[in-house]
mmCIF file of C-alpha atoms in Angstrom:
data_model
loop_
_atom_site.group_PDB
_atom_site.id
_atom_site.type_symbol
_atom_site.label_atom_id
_atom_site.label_comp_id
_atom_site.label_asym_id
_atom_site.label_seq_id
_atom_site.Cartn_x
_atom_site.Cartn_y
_atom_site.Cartn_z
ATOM 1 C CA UNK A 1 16.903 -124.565 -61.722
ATOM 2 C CA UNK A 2 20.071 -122.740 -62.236
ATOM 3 C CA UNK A 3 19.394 -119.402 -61.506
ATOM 4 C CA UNK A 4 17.335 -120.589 -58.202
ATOM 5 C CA UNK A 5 20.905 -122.902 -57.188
ATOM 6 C CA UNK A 6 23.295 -119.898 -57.796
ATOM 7 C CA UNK A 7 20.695 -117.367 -55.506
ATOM 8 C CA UNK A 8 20.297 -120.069 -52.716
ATOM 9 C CA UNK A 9 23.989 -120.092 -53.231
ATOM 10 C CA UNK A 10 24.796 -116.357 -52.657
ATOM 11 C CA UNK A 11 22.263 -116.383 -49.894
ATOM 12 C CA UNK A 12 23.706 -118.734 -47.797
ATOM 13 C CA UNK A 13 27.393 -117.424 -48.546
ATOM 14 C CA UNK A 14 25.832 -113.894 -47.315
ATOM 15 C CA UNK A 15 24.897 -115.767 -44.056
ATOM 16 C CA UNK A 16 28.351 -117.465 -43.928
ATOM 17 C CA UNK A 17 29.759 -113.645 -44.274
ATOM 18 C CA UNK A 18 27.458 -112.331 -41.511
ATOM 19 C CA UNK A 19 28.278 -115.069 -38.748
ATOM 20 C CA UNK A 20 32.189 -114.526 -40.394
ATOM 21 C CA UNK A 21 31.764 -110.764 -39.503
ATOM 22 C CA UNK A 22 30.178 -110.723 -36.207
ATOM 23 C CA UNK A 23 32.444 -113.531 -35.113
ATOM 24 C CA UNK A 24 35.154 -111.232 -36.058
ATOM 25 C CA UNK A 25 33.984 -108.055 -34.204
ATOM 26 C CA UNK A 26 35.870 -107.979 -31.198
ATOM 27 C CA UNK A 27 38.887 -108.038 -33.531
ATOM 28 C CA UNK A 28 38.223 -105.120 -35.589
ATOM 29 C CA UNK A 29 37.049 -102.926 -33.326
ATOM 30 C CA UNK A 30 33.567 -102.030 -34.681
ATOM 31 C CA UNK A 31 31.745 -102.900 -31.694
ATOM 32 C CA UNK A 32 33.636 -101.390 -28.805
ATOM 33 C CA UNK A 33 32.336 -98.013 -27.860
ATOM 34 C CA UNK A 34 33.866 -94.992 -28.720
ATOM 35 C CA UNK A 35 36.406 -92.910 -26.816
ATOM 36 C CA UNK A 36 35.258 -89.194 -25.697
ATOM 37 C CA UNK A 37 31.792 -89.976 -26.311
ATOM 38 C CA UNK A 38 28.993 -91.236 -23.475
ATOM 39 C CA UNK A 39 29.279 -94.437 -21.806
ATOM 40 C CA UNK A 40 32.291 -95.383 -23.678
ATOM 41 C CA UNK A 41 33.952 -97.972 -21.800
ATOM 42 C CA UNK A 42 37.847 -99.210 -21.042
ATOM 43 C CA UNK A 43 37.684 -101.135 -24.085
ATOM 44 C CA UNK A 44 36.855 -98.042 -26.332
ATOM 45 C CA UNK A 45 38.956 -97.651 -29.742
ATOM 46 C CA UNK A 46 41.045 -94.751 -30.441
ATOM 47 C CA UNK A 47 39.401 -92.395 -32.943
ATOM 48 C CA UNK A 48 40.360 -89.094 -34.668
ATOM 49 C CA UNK A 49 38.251 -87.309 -32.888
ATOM 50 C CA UNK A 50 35.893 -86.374 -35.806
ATOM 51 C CA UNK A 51 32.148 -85.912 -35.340
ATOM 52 C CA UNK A 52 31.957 -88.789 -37.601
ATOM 53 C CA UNK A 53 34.645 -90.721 -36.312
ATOM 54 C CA UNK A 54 36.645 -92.937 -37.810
ATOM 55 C CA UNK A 55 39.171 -95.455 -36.040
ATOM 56 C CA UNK A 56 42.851 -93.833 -36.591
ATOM 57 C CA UNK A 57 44.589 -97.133 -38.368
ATOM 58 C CA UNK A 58 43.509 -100.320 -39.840
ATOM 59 C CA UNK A 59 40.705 -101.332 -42.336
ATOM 60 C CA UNK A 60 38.566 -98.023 -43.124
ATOM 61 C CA UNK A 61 40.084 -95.944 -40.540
ATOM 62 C CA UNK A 62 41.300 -92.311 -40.869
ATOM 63 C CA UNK A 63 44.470 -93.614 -41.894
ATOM 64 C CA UNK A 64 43.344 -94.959 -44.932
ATOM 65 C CA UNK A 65 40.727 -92.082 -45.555
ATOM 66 C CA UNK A 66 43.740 -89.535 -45.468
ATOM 67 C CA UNK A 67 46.171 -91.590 -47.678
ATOM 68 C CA UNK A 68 43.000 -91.962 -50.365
ATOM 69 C CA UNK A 69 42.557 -88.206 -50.194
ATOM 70 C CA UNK A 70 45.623 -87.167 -50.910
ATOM 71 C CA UNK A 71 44.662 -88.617 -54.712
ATOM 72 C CA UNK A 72 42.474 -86.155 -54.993
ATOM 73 C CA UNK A 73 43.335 -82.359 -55.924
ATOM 74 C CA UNK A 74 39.503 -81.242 -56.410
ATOM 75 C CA UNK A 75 38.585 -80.026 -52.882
ATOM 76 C CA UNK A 76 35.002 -80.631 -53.534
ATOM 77 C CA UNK A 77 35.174 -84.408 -54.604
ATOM 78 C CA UNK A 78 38.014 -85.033 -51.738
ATOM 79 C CA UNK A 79 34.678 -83.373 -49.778
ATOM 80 C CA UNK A 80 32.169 -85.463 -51.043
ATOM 81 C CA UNK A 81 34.547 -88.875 -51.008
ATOM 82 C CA UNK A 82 35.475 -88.124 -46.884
ATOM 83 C CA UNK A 83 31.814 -87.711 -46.365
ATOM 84 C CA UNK A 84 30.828 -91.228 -47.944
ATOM 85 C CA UNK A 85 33.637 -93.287 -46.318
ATOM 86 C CA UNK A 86 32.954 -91.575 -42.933
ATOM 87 C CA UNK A 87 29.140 -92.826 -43.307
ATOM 88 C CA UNK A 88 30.823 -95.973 -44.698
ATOM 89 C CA UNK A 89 33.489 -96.949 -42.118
ATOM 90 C CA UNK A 90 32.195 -94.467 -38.841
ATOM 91 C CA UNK A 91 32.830 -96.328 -35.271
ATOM 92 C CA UNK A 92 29.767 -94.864 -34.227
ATOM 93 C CA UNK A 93 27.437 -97.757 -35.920
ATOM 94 C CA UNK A 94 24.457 -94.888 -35.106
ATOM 95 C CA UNK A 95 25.909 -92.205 -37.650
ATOM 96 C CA UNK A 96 26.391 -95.316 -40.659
ATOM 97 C CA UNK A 97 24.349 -94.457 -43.516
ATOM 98 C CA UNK A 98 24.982 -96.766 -46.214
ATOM 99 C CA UNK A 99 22.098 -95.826 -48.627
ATOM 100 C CA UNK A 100 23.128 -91.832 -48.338
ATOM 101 C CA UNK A 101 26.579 -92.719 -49.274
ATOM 102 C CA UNK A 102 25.810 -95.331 -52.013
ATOM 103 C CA UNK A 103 24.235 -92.596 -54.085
ATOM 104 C CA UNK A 104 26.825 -89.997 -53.202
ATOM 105 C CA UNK A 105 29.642 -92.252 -54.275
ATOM 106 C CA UNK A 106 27.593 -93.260 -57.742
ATOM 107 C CA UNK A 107 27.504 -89.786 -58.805
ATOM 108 C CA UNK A 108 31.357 -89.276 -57.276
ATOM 109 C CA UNK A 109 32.236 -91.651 -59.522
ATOM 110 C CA UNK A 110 30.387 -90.789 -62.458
ATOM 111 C CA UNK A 111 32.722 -87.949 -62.162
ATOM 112 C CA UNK A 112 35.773 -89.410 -61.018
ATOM 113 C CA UNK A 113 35.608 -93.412 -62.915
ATOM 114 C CA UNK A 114 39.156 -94.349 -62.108
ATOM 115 C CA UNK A 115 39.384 -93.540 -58.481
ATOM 116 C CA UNK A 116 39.240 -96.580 -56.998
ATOM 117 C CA UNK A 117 38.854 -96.232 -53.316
ATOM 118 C CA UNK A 118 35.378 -95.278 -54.050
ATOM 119 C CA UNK A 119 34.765 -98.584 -55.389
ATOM 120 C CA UNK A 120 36.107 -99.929 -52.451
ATOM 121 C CA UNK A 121 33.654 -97.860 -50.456
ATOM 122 C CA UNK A 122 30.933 -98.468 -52.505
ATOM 123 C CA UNK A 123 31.122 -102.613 -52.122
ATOM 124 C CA UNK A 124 31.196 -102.323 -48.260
ATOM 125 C CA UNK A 125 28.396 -100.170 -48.329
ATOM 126 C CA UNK A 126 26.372 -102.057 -51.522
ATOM 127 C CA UNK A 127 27.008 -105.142 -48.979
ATOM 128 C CA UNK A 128 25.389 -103.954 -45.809
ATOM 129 C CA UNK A 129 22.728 -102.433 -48.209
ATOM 130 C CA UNK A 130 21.773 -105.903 -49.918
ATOM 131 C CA UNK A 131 24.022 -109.059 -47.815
ATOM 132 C CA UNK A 132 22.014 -111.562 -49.714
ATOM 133 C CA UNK A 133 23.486 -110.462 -53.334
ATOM 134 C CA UNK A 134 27.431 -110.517 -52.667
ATOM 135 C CA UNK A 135 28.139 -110.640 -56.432
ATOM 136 C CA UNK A 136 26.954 -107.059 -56.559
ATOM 137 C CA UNK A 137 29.303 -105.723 -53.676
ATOM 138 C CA UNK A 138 32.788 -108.526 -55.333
ATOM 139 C CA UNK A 139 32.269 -106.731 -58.420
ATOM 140 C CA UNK A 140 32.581 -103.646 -57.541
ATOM 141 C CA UNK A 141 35.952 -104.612 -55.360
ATOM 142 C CA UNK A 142 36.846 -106.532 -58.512
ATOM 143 C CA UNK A 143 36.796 -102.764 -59.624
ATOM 144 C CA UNK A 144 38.795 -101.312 -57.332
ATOM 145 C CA UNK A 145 41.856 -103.919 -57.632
ATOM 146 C CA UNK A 146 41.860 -103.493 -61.855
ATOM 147 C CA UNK A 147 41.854 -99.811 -61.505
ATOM 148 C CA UNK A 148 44.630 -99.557 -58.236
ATOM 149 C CA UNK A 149 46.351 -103.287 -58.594
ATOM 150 C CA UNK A 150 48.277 -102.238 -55.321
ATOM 151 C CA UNK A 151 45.237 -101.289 -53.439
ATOM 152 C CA UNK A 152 45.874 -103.628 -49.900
ATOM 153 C CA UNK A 153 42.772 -103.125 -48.524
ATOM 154 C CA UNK A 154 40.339 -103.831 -51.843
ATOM 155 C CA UNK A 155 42.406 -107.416 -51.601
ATOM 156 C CA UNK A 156 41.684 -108.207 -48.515
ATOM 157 C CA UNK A 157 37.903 -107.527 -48.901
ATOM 158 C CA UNK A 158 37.778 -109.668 -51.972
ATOM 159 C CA UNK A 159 39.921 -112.397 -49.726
ATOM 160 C CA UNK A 160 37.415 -112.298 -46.664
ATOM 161 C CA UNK A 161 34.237 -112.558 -49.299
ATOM 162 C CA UNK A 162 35.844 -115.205 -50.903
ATOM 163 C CA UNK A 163 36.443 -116.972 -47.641
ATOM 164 C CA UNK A 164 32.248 -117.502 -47.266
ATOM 165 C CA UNK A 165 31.433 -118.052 -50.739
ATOM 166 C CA UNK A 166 33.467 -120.661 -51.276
ATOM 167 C CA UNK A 167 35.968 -119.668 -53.890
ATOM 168 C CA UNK A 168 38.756 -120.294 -51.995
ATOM 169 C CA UNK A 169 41.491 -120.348 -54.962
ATOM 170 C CA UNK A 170 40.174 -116.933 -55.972
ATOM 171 C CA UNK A 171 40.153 -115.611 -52.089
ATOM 172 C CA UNK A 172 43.635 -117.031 -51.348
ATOM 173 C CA UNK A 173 45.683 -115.166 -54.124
ATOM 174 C CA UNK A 174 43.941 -112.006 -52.924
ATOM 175 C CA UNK A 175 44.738 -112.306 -49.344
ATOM 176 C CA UNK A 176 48.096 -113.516 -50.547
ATOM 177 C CA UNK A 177 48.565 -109.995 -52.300
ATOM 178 C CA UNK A 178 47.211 -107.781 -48.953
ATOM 179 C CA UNK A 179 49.462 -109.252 -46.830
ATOM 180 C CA UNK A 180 52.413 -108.642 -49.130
ATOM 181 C CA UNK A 181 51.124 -104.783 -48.882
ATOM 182 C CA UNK A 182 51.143 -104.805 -45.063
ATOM 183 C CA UNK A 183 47.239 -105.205 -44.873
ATOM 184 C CA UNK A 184 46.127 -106.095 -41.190
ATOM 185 C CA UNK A 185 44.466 -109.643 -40.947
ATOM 186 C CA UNK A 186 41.782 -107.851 -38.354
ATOM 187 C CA UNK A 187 39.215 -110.334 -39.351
ATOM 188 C CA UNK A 188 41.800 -113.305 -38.644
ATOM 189 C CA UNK A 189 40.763 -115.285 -41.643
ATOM 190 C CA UNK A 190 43.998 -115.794 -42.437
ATOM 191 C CA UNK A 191 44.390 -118.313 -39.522
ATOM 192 C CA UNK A 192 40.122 -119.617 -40.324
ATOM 193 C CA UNK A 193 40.722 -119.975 -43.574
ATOM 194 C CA UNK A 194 43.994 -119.745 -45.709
ATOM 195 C CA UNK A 195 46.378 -121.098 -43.001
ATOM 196 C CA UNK A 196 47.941 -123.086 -45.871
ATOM 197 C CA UNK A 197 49.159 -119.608 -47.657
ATOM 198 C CA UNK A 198 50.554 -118.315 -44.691
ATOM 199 C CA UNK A 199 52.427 -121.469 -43.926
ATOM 200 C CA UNK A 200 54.016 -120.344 -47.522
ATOM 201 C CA UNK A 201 55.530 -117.267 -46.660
#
């Protein structure tokens, strides 16, 4: 009885995350076209130009890619790490391949257990992999904030999650702490949903 109340649970806060996400869309940017490519439109997001292009600032963007691979001296895993997050975070939805970059970033990390902006990467894509089992994808950003306590981004991914399952206390001191490190609100549920900590600072 337990076990099926806590996976009815986590299924419909994965549903609550999907309508959060798509709802949020035209504020992120995911679903606008893409600049220098086919058919993009007015609306199209800057991108760095990259084959697998990433938006240049903001949540997964080249900015962030760039300031995460700076951490990393071995050419080859700052190689293999780009190539995950690109397939992670790309604008160009056709070129996302979470599964590919799931196992790539499980053997980066075998090698490289303390680097935690693969953990980060590794919950977005573990999420889009498997929506209906969010526990898997928190604890792996649960993983990312012990490792890099300042890591903005890792917060604010813990904070939106939180927002749909329902653990608002635990969601609210995390989107507390990304704001404090400058981390864009570009899914606005800091207005949906923790109004009351923003009225705080």
């Amino acid at each position: 009885m337990g076990k099926r109340h806590t996976r009815r649970r986590w299924i419909l806060a994965a549903a609550a995350i999907a309508i959060l996400a798509g709802c949020a869309k035209k504020d992120s940017g995911d679903a606008a076209p893409q600049a220098g490519r086919p058919g993009a439109g007015a609306a199209s997001v800057p991108t760095d130009g990259h084959a697998v292009p990433l938006k240049q600032t903001g949540l997964g963007s080249a900015s962030e890619l760039q300031r995460e691979l700076r951490k990393l001296s071995n050419a080859t895993a700052a190689a293999t790490f780009e190539t995950a997050f690109r397939q992670t975070f790309t604008t160009d939805k056709s070129q996302r391949d979470y599964a590919t970059a799931r196992i790539a970033l499980a053997d980066f990390i075998m090698a490289n257990p303390t680097f935690a902006p693969a953990y980060r990467t590794l919950a977005y894509a573990e999420f889009n992999l498997n929506p209906a089992d969010p526990a898997a994808s928190l604890a792996e950003y649960d993983k990312a904030v012990a490792l890099e306590p300042e890591y903005g981004e890792a917060h604010y991914a813990i904070a939106f999650m939180c927002a749909a399952t329902g653990e608002r206390e635990k969601g609210a001191a995390h989107f507390r702490k990304a704001m404090q490190l400058g981390v864009p609100d570009e899914r606005n549920i800091g207005a949906n949903f923790y109004a009351d900590v923003i009225q705080t600072h």
